[in-house]
Amino acid sequence: MSFLCDFHIHSCLSPCADITMTPHEIASVCVSKGIDWISITDHNSAGNVRVFSKVLSRAGVSFIPGIEVHTVEDVHVLAYFPEVSLAEAYSDWIRKERLAHISIDPEISGYQLFVDDNDSFTGMEEIWLGQPTTLGISETLETVRDNGGVSVMAHIDRKMGLISQLGVIPEEYREVPMEISFRRTLFEGIESRNILHSSDAHSLNVIAPTV
């Protein structure tokens, strides 16, 4: 049995995402495109995963709570958790212990919006989520695992990926699952590895299923 999935989607909480990336709007796109399973992976936060879990369940779309962790090396790591509470706990720890309390002007840096299950905005995250945490790559992998999650190296073929930031895929990370874009032909040599293809959608029209 196969499923249509997109495991890298940003909500209106990410400062670089459209404010249209709300639960019902994303659920509607998933239903219209026949997508069975998604993950919401906002930058350094799981602040909207609970409401997405609720709305997507009603729409018949399976859900994995996630976070896109921005490491000190400027590498993005996707962290997936089996339960909303685990994602929220890890997110709270990052916010309290691993993010500088830098405030933003949303008109310049983007809005970071919390939302409810009616797609109404309920508040705004005041700490800038687009900054790197103080977590290194190795520590991110370790702490995600210790908190019950699974890590995937995000968009290794693009900006803020392993290759663009480090120039190579270091040996110690070669067994970690990796996400590449839909340009599969550029990475035929690593297709035998644990590879994830996702949209990294920041707007509704970019959400796209893969098998």
Tab-separated table of C-alpha atoms in Angstrom:
chain	number	residue	atom	x	y	z
A	1	MET	CA	0.000	0.000	0.000
A	2	SER	CA	1.292	3.465	-0.872
A	3	PHE	CA	0.418	6.867	0.543
A	4	LEU	CA	0.695	10.385	-0.838
A	5	CYS	CA	2.667	12.453	1.659
A	6	ASP	CA	4.278	15.833	2.213
A	7	PHE	CA	6.337	15.882	5.392
A	8	HIS	CA	7.748	19.411	5.198
A	9	ILE	CA	5.106	22.134	5.331
A	10	HIS	CA	5.273	25.455	7.178
A	11	SER	CA	2.316	27.090	8.879
A	12	CYS	CA	1.608	30.764	9.478
A	13	LEU	CA	3.840	30.500	12.554
A	14	SER	CA	6.995	30.486	10.418
A	15	PRO	CA	8.034	34.083	9.669
A	16	CYS	CA	8.804	33.240	6.040
A	17	ALA	CA	5.453	31.530	5.366
A	18	ASP	CA	2.278	33.063	3.999
A	19	ILE	CA	-0.377	33.933	6.557
A	20	THR	CA	-2.746	31.799	4.475
A	21	MET	CA	-0.979	28.672	5.793
A	22	THR	CA	-3.734	27.933	8.304
A	23	PRO	CA	-5.193	24.561	9.349
A	24	HIS	CA	-8.355	24.558	7.242
A	25	GLU	CA	-6.622	26.001	4.174
A	26	ILE	CA	-3.876	23.382	4.289
A	27	ALA	CA	-6.386	20.615	4.999
A	28	SER	CA	-8.406	21.720	1.974
A	29	VAL	CA	-5.349	21.538	-0.280
A	30	CYS	CA	-4.493	18.082	1.044
A	31	VAL	CA	-7.993	16.784	0.371
A	32	SER	CA	-8.102	18.309	-3.118
A	33	LYS	CA	-4.734	16.784	-4.036
A	34	GLY	CA	-5.404	13.434	-2.405
A	35	ILE	CA	-2.598	13.826	0.130
A	36	ASP	CA	-2.935	11.251	2.899
A	37	TRP	CA	-0.271	12.288	5.366
A	38	ILE	CA	1.588	15.501	6.212
A	39	SER	CA	3.799	17.116	8.806
A	40	ILE	CA	3.839	20.733	9.917
A	41	THR	CA	7.473	21.699	10.493
A	42	ASP	CA	7.746	25.321	11.546
A	43	HIS	CA	11.073	26.955	12.241
A	44	ASN	CA	12.235	26.201	15.794
A	45	SER	CA	8.689	25.791	17.097
A	46	ALA	CA	5.796	23.368	17.403
A	47	GLY	CA	3.429	26.089	18.522
A	48	ASN	CA	0.735	25.251	15.969
A	49	VAL	CA	0.991	21.459	15.771
A	50	ARG	CA	-1.798	20.706	18.243
A	51	VAL	CA	-4.440	22.649	16.340
A	52	PHE	CA	-3.266	21.213	13.018
A	53	SER	CA	-3.511	17.708	14.436
A	54	LYS	CA	-7.109	18.392	15.422
A	55	VAL	CA	-8.227	19.947	12.128
A	56	LEU	CA	-6.411	17.461	9.896
A	57	SER	CA	-7.877	14.535	11.805
A	58	ARG	CA	-11.360	15.852	11.073
A	59	ALA	CA	-10.434	16.125	7.391
A	60	GLY	CA	-9.159	12.543	7.282
A	61	VAL	CA	-5.513	13.529	6.799
A	62	SER	CA	-2.891	11.765	8.928
A	63	PHE	CA	-0.426	13.991	10.758
A	64	ILE	CA	3.090	13.858	12.186
A	65	PRO	CA	4.072	16.678	14.588
A	66	GLY	CA	7.360	18.236	13.537
A	67	ILE	CA	9.842	21.082	13.940
A	68	GLU	CA	12.515	22.405	11.593
A	69	VAL	CA	15.484	23.061	13.859
A	70	HIS	CA	17.958	25.724	12.725
A	71	THR	CA	21.386	24.664	14.005
A	72	VAL	CA	24.309	26.878	14.902
A	73	GLU	CA	26.005	25.764	11.651
A	74	ASP	CA	23.041	27.226	9.711
A	75	VAL	CA	21.927	23.729	8.760
A	76	HIS	CA	18.246	22.832	9.006
A	77	VAL	CA	17.246	19.535	10.611
A	78	LEU	CA	13.699	18.183	10.528
A	79	ALA	CA	12.575	16.656	13.820
A	80	TYR	CA	9.527	14.379	13.823
A	81	PHE	CA	7.746	13.151	16.945
A	82	PRO	CA	5.164	10.396	17.495
A	83	GLU	CA	2.993	12.583	19.732
A	84	VAL	CA	2.025	16.245	19.809
A	85	SER	CA	3.036	16.524	23.469
A	86	LEU	CA	6.587	15.374	22.704
A	87	ALA	CA	6.961	17.924	19.910
A	88	GLU	CA	5.606	20.657	22.177
A	89	ALA	CA	7.965	19.729	25.006
A	90	TYR	CA	10.986	19.829	22.699
A	91	SER	CA	9.778	23.118	21.224
A	92	ASP	CA	9.340	24.646	24.693
A	93	TRP	CA	12.858	23.587	25.636
A	94	ILE	CA	14.304	25.185	22.505
A	95	ARG	CA	12.433	28.422	23.166
A	96	LYS	CA	13.489	28.648	26.808
A	97	GLU	CA	17.047	27.335	26.603
A	98	ARG	CA	18.336	27.478	23.024
A	99	LEU	CA	16.980	30.618	21.351
A	100	ALA	CA	18.158	34.176	21.921
A	101	HIS	CA	15.256	36.366	22.972
A	102	ILE	CA	15.429	38.577	19.906
A	103	SER	CA	12.218	40.421	19.151
A	104	ILE	CA	11.153	41.282	15.611
A	105	ASP	CA	9.186	43.812	13.627
A	106	PRO	CA	6.688	41.591	11.800
A	107	GLU	CA	6.352	44.108	8.980
A	108	ILE	CA	10.037	43.548	8.224
A	109	SER	CA	10.790	39.978	9.323
A	110	GLY	CA	7.380	38.389	8.822
A	111	TYR	CA	4.438	37.523	11.025
A	112	GLN	CA	4.681	34.523	13.388
A	113	LEU	CA	1.052	33.697	14.023
A	114	PHE	CA	-0.645	31.256	16.346
A	115	VAL	CA	-3.970	30.025	15.051
A	116	ASP	CA	-7.029	28.189	16.363
A	117	ASP	CA	-9.199	25.495	14.802
A	118	ASN	CA	-11.379	28.127	13.132
A	119	ASP	CA	-8.368	29.614	11.312
A	120	SER	CA	-8.546	32.687	13.544
A	121	PHE	CA	-5.241	34.178	14.657
A	122	THR	CA	-4.900	34.031	18.426
A	123	GLY	CA	-1.526	35.641	19.007
A	124	MET	CA	1.977	36.170	17.722
A	125	GLU	CA	5.292	34.639	18.753
A	126	GLU	CA	7.486	37.484	19.961
A	127	ILE	CA	10.850	35.709	19.722
A	128	TRP	CA	12.314	35.588	16.212
A	129	LEU	CA	12.000	32.012	14.982
A	130	GLY	CA	14.172	32.570	11.915
A	131	GLN	CA	17.385	32.689	13.933
A	132	PRO	CA	19.732	29.751	14.561
A	133	THR	CA	19.480	27.955	17.870
A	134	THR	CA	22.583	27.290	19.955
A	135	LEU	CA	22.299	23.600	19.049
A	136	GLY	CA	24.939	22.036	16.841
A	137	ILE	CA	23.971	19.374	14.319
A	138	SER	CA	25.171	16.473	16.440
A	139	GLU	CA	23.485	17.805	19.562
A	140	THR	CA	20.250	18.301	17.629
A	141	LEU	CA	20.285	14.683	16.464
A	142	GLU	CA	21.031	13.495	19.996
A	143	THR	CA	18.420	15.603	21.780
A	144	VAL	CA	15.692	14.808	19.257
A	145	ARG	CA	16.390	11.105	19.720
A	146	ASP	CA	16.482	11.439	23.507
A	147	ASN	CA	13.079	13.126	23.388
A	148	GLY	CA	11.486	10.341	21.379
A	149	GLY	CA	11.865	11.850	17.923
A	150	VAL	CA	13.488	11.047	14.596
A	151	SER	CA	15.697	13.454	12.637
A	152	VAL	CA	16.004	14.061	8.906
A	153	MET	CA	18.584	16.360	7.333
A	154	ALA	CA	16.487	19.008	5.575
A	155	HIS	CA	16.837	19.946	1.880
A	156	ILE	CA	20.476	18.900	1.655
A	157	ASP	CA	20.624	20.148	-1.946
A	158	ARG	CA	19.516	23.708	-1.187
A	159	LYS	CA	20.285	26.699	1.024
A	160	MET	CA	20.589	25.850	4.713
A	161	GLY	CA	21.301	22.224	3.842
A	162	LEU	CA	24.321	20.068	4.616
A	163	ILE	CA	25.960	20.449	1.226
A	164	SER	CA	25.469	24.204	0.856
A	165	GLN	CA	26.695	24.914	4.383
A	166	LEU	CA	29.405	22.287	4.879
A	167	GLY	CA	30.339	21.465	1.294
A	168	VAL	CA	30.041	17.721	1.861
A	169	ILE	CA	27.944	15.163	3.688
A	170	PRO	CA	30.150	14.392	6.714
A	171	GLU	CA	30.735	10.723	7.380
A	172	GLU	CA	29.104	10.861	10.816
A	173	TYR	CA	25.797	11.942	9.263
A	174	ARG	CA	25.663	9.546	6.322
A	175	GLU	CA	23.265	7.167	8.070
A	176	VAL	CA	20.824	9.942	8.965
A	177	PRO	CA	17.776	10.105	6.647
A	178	MET	CA	17.996	13.020	4.226
A	179	GLU	CA	15.510	15.205	2.426
A	180	ILE	CA	16.163	16.291	-1.138
A	181	SER	CA	14.041	18.359	-3.471
A	182	PHE	CA	12.033	17.020	-6.373
A	183	ARG	CA	15.136	17.306	-8.578
A	184	ARG	CA	15.806	13.619	-8.062
A	185	THR	CA	18.027	13.150	-11.115
A	186	LEU	CA	20.701	15.315	-9.509
A	187	PHE	CA	21.030	12.859	-6.631
A	188	GLU	CA	20.741	9.435	-8.202
A	189	GLY	CA	23.889	8.355	-6.374
A	190	ILE	CA	22.262	8.603	-2.965
A	191	GLU	CA	18.832	7.210	-3.835
A	192	SER	CA	19.772	3.975	-2.070
A	193	ARG	CA	19.866	5.848	1.236
A	194	ASN	CA	16.886	6.792	3.388
A	195	ILE	CA	15.627	9.667	1.261
A	196	LEU	CA	12.624	11.898	1.832
A	197	HIS	CA	11.103	14.070	-0.895
A	198	SER	CA	8.953	16.936	0.398
A	199	SER	CA	7.805	20.343	-0.769
A	200	ASP	CA	9.104	22.650	2.003
A	201	ALA	CA	5.927	24.586	1.275
A	202	HIS	CA	5.654	28.133	2.591
A	203	SER	CA	2.539	28.837	0.504
A	204	LEU	CA	-0.529	26.796	-0.384
A	205	ASN	CA	0.268	26.390	-4.075
A	206	VAL	CA	3.605	24.685	-3.323
A	207	ILE	CA	2.177	21.817	-1.260
A	208	ALA	CA	2.771	18.693	-3.320
A	209	PRO	CA	2.416	14.961	-2.706
A	210	THR	CA	5.069	12.304	-3.139
A	211	VAL	CA	4.589	8.561	-2.865
